[in-house]
Coordinates of C-alpha atoms in Angstrom, one line a residue:
M138 CA -86.9 -31.4 -27.6
T139 CA -86.8 -27.4 -28.5
F140 CA -84.3 -25.6 -29.7
M141 CA -84.2 -23.3 -26.5
L142 CA -84.0 -26.4 -24.7
V143 CA -81.2 -28.2 -26.5
V144 CA -79.0 -25.0 -26.1
A145 CA -79.6 -25.0 -22.5
T146 CA -78.5 -28.5 -22.3
L147 CA -75.5 -27.5 -24.0
Y148 CA -73.8 -24.9 -21.8
G149 CA -70.8 -26.2 -20.5
A150 CA -71.0 -29.6 -22.0
N151 CA -68.5 -31.5 -23.8
Y152 CA -69.7 -34.2 -25.9
T153 CA -67.3 -37.1 -26.7
K154 CA -69.5 -38.0 -29.7
I155 CA -72.7 -36.7 -31.1
P156 CA -75.6 -37.2 -28.6
N157 CA -78.5 -39.5 -29.4
W158 CA -81.1 -36.6 -28.6
Y159 CA -79.7 -34.5 -31.8
Y160 CA -80.9 -37.0 -34.1
Q161 CA -84.4 -37.0 -32.8
I162 CA -84.7 -33.4 -33.4
K163 CA -87.2 -33.1 -36.4
D164 CA -87.3 -29.4 -37.2
V165 CA -84.2 -29.1 -39.7
S166 CA -83.5 -25.7 -38.7
E167 CA -83.4 -26.4 -35.3
Q168 CA -81.2 -29.6 -35.9
K169 CA -78.6 -27.6 -37.7
R170 CA -78.3 -25.1 -34.6
A171 CA -78.0 -27.7 -32.4
F172 CA -75.4 -29.4 -34.7
F173 CA -73.1 -26.2 -34.3
E174 CA -73.9 -25.6 -31.0
I175 CA -72.4 -29.0 -30.1
L176 CA -69.1 -28.6 -31.9
R177 CA -68.7 -25.1 -31.5
P178 CA -67.2 -25.0 -27.6
L179 CA -65.1 -28.0 -29.2
V180 CA -63.7 -26.1 -31.8
Q181 CA -62.7 -23.2 -29.7
K182 CA -61.0 -25.6 -26.7
E183 CA -58.6 -26.6 -29.6
N184 CA -58.1 -23.2 -30.8
E185 CA -57.2 -22.0 -27.5
K186 CA -54.6 -25.1 -27.3
I187 CA -53.4 -23.9 -30.6
E188 CA -53.2 -20.4 -29.2
K189 CA -51.0 -21.5 -26.3
E190 CA -48.6 -22.9 -28.5
R191 CA -48.1 -20.0 -30.8
A192 CA -47.9 -17.8 -27.6
F193 CA -44.9 -20.2 -26.5
V194 CA -43.3 -19.8 -29.9
I195 CA -43.3 -15.9 -29.5
S196 CA -42.1 -15.8 -26.3
F197 CA -39.3 -18.3 -27.1
F198 CA -37.9 -16.2 -29.8
K199 CA -38.4 -13.3 -27.9
A200 CA -36.2 -14.4 -25.1
L201 CA -33.9 -16.0 -27.9
K202 CA -33.0 -12.4 -29.1
S203 CA -31.8 -11.3 -26.1
N204 CA -30.1 -14.7 -24.5
P205 CA -29.0 -17.0 -27.4
I206 CA -28.5 -19.6 -25.0
A207 CA -32.1 -21.4 -24.9
D208 CA -33.3 -23.2 -21.6
N209 CA -33.2 -26.9 -22.1
N210 CA -36.7 -27.7 -21.3
K211 CA -38.1 -24.6 -23.6
L212 CA -36.1 -26.1 -26.4
A213 CA -37.2 -29.4 -26.1
K214 CA -40.8 -28.3 -26.0
L215 CA -39.7 -26.1 -29.3
T216 CA -38.2 -29.4 -30.5
E217 CA -41.7 -31.1 -30.1
L218 CA -43.7 -28.3 -31.6
A219 CA -41.4 -28.6 -35.0
K220 CA -41.8 -32.2 -35.2
K221 CA -45.6 -32.0 -34.7
Y222 CA -46.1 -29.2 -37.1
R223 CA -43.5 -30.7 -39.4
I224 CA -41.2 -28.2 -39.3
K225 CA -37.5 -28.8 -40.5
D226 CA -35.6 -25.9 -39.2
I227 CA -36.3 -25.7 -35.8
Y228 CA -35.1 -21.8 -35.1
N229 CA -37.2 -20.7 -38.3
E230 CA -39.5 -18.4 -36.6
K231 CA -41.7 -17.4 -39.6
E232 CA -42.6 -20.8 -40.4
Y233 CA -44.1 -21.5 -37.1
L234 CA -46.0 -18.5 -37.4
I235 CA -47.3 -19.4 -40.6
K236 CA -48.2 -23.1 -39.3
I237 CA -49.3 -22.4 -35.5
D238 CA -52.5 -20.4 -35.7
Q239 CA -56.1 -20.5 -35.0
I240 CA -58.5 -21.8 -37.8
P241 CA -61.9 -19.6 -38.5
V242 CA -64.5 -21.3 -36.5
S243 CA -66.8 -20.7 -39.1
L244 CA -64.9 -22.7 -41.4
V245 CA -64.6 -25.4 -39.3
L246 CA -68.5 -25.9 -38.4
A247 CA -69.0 -25.9 -42.3
Q248 CA -66.9 -28.5 -43.3
A249 CA -68.0 -30.5 -40.4
A250 CA -71.6 -30.1 -41.7
L251 CA -70.5 -30.9 -45.1
E252 CA -68.3 -33.7 -44.8
S253 CA -70.5 -35.5 -41.9
G254 CA -73.8 -34.8 -43.7
W255 CA -74.8 -32.7 -40.5
G256 CA -73.3 -35.7 -38.5
K257 CA -75.5 -38.1 -39.7
S258 CA -73.1 -39.7 -41.8
R259 CA -72.0 -43.7 -40.9
F260 CA -68.6 -42.6 -40.4
A261 CA -69.7 -39.7 -37.8
R262 CA -71.7 -41.9 -35.8
I263 CA -69.6 -45.0 -35.5
A264 CA -66.3 -43.9 -35.8
N265 CA -66.6 -39.8 -34.8
N266 CA -65.2 -39.3 -37.7
I267 CA -66.3 -35.5 -38.8
F268 CA -64.2 -34.6 -41.6
G269 CA -63.8 -37.8 -43.5
E270 CA -60.3 -38.3 -42.9
W271 CA -58.4 -41.3 -44.1
T272 CA -55.8 -43.6 -42.9
W273 CA -53.9 -46.6 -44.4
G274 CA -53.0 -48.4 -41.0
K275 CA -54.3 -51.5 -39.8
R276 CA -57.3 -49.7 -37.7
G277 CA -59.8 -48.1 -39.7
I278 CA -63.3 -48.9 -41.6
V279 CA -63.6 -49.8 -45.0
P280 CA -65.7 -47.6 -47.1
K281 CA -68.7 -49.5 -48.7
H282 CA -67.6 -48.1 -52.0
R283 CA -63.8 -48.2 -52.1
A284 CA -62.6 -48.6 -55.4
P285 CA -60.8 -51.8 -56.3
G286 CA -57.1 -51.6 -55.8
K287 CA -57.7 -48.9 -52.9
K288 CA -56.2 -49.4 -49.7
H289 CA -57.6 -46.5 -47.5
K290 CA -59.8 -46.8 -44.5
I291 CA -61.9 -44.2 -42.6
K292 CA -59.8 -43.4 -39.2
I293 CA -61.8 -44.1 -36.0
F294 CA -61.6 -41.4 -33.6
A295 CA -62.4 -42.1 -29.7
T296 CA -63.9 -38.9 -29.6
I297 CA -65.3 -35.8 -31.9
Q298 CA -62.9 -33.5 -29.9
D299 CA -60.1 -35.9 -31.3
S300 CA -61.5 -35.6 -34.7
I301 CA -61.4 -32.0 -35.0
A302 CA -57.9 -31.8 -33.2
S303 CA -56.7 -33.8 -36.1
Y304 CA -58.5 -32.0 -39.0
M305 CA -56.9 -28.6 -37.5
L306 CA -53.5 -30.0 -37.2
N307 CA -53.9 -31.4 -41.0
L308 CA -54.7 -27.9 -42.1
N309 CA -52.1 -26.5 -39.9
R310 CA -48.9 -28.9 -41.5
H311 CA -50.3 -30.6 -44.5
R312 CA -48.7 -29.3 -48.0
A313 CA -52.1 -29.5 -49.2
Y314 CA -53.2 -26.5 -47.5
R315 CA -49.9 -24.3 -47.8
E316 CA -52.1 -21.8 -49.7
F317 CA -54.9 -21.6 -46.8
R318 CA -51.7 -21.3 -44.4
L319 CA -50.1 -18.0 -46.3
A320 CA -53.4 -16.5 -46.7
R321 CA -53.8 -16.7 -43.2
Y322 CA -50.5 -15.3 -42.2
M323 CA -50.9 -12.2 -44.7
A324 CA -53.9 -11.2 -43.4
K325 CA -52.8 -11.4 -39.9
K326 CA -49.6 -9.7 -41.1
A327 CA -52.2 -6.8 -42.6
G328 CA -53.9 -6.5 -39.1
R329 CA -57.2 -7.6 -40.9
K330 CA -59.4 -10.5 -39.8
F331 CA -59.0 -13.9 -41.7
S332 CA -62.8 -14.9 -42.4
G333 CA -64.0 -18.3 -42.8
I334 CA -65.3 -17.5 -46.2
E335 CA -61.8 -16.2 -47.2
A336 CA -60.7 -19.5 -45.7
A337 CA -63.1 -21.6 -47.7
M338 CA -61.8 -20.6 -50.8
T339 CA -58.5 -22.0 -50.4
M340 CA -59.8 -25.5 -49.5
H341 CA -60.0 -26.9 -53.4
R342 CA -57.6 -29.4 -52.2
Y343 CA -59.5 -30.7 -49.5
S344 CA -62.2 -32.5 -52.3
Q345 CA -61.8 -34.1 -55.6
I346 CA -64.4 -32.1 -56.9
G347 CA -62.0 -28.8 -56.2
R348 CA -63.1 -25.2 -56.4
R349 CA -67.0 -26.4 -56.5
Y350 CA -66.4 -27.5 -52.9
T351 CA -65.0 -24.2 -51.7
R352 CA -68.5 -22.8 -53.0
L353 CA -70.2 -25.3 -50.9
V354 CA -68.6 -24.5 -47.8
A355 CA -68.7 -20.9 -48.2
T356 CA -72.5 -21.6 -49.0
I357 CA -72.9 -23.3 -45.7
I358 CA -71.2 -20.5 -44.1
R359 CA -73.1 -17.9 -45.5
K360 CA -76.6 -19.6 -45.3
N361 CA -76.1 -20.3 -41.5
S362 CA -74.7 -16.8 -40.9
L363 CA -71.7 -18.6 -39.0
H364 CA -69.6 -15.8 -40.7
V365 CA -71.3 -13.2 -38.0
N366 CA -70.3 -15.0 -34.9

């Protein structure tokens, strides 16, 4: 299957898992491009959901300034968002704007490639786990080389869309990625684009190898020209 045929197949596609034909591509460059084309629309779909949540927050607080008595339904929705993004003070507008925002597509694609071995890892294949996320619940896959005494498992997702959504929510609310969120917030406040490479430099807490990890993610972005899309 040529790359052009792959791209033609992908238009409008919403894959629930990495398709079998992907693994049949022999040319490394074509396979990498196909990997990004499979995931890109799913990442964009998740960013659109996040943007709608952000728009709601902005609209809510704008209305609140003119009328301090909030609509019950809208207040309930705000409360749900506060719980989802772990915001303690539901009227802290700034915290919503720091946490609820889009994530650079290039960062998501690069980390997906790195964490899943370009979709070839055992966890990506059998658990739709693209980003190596852990769980301590009953349902999960025990890593083959898990250290003695450790209890974590690899989280199982119904679809790769679910894996992407979980990863993006993790970046937007977990305390480990506070630096990422603040850098994004400051970039938006200054009216400039927050690039995937800039975002990658804040990902040192995503992996045990720290700063080396950030360089690996940035290298994938550059070598595959993800930052120009």
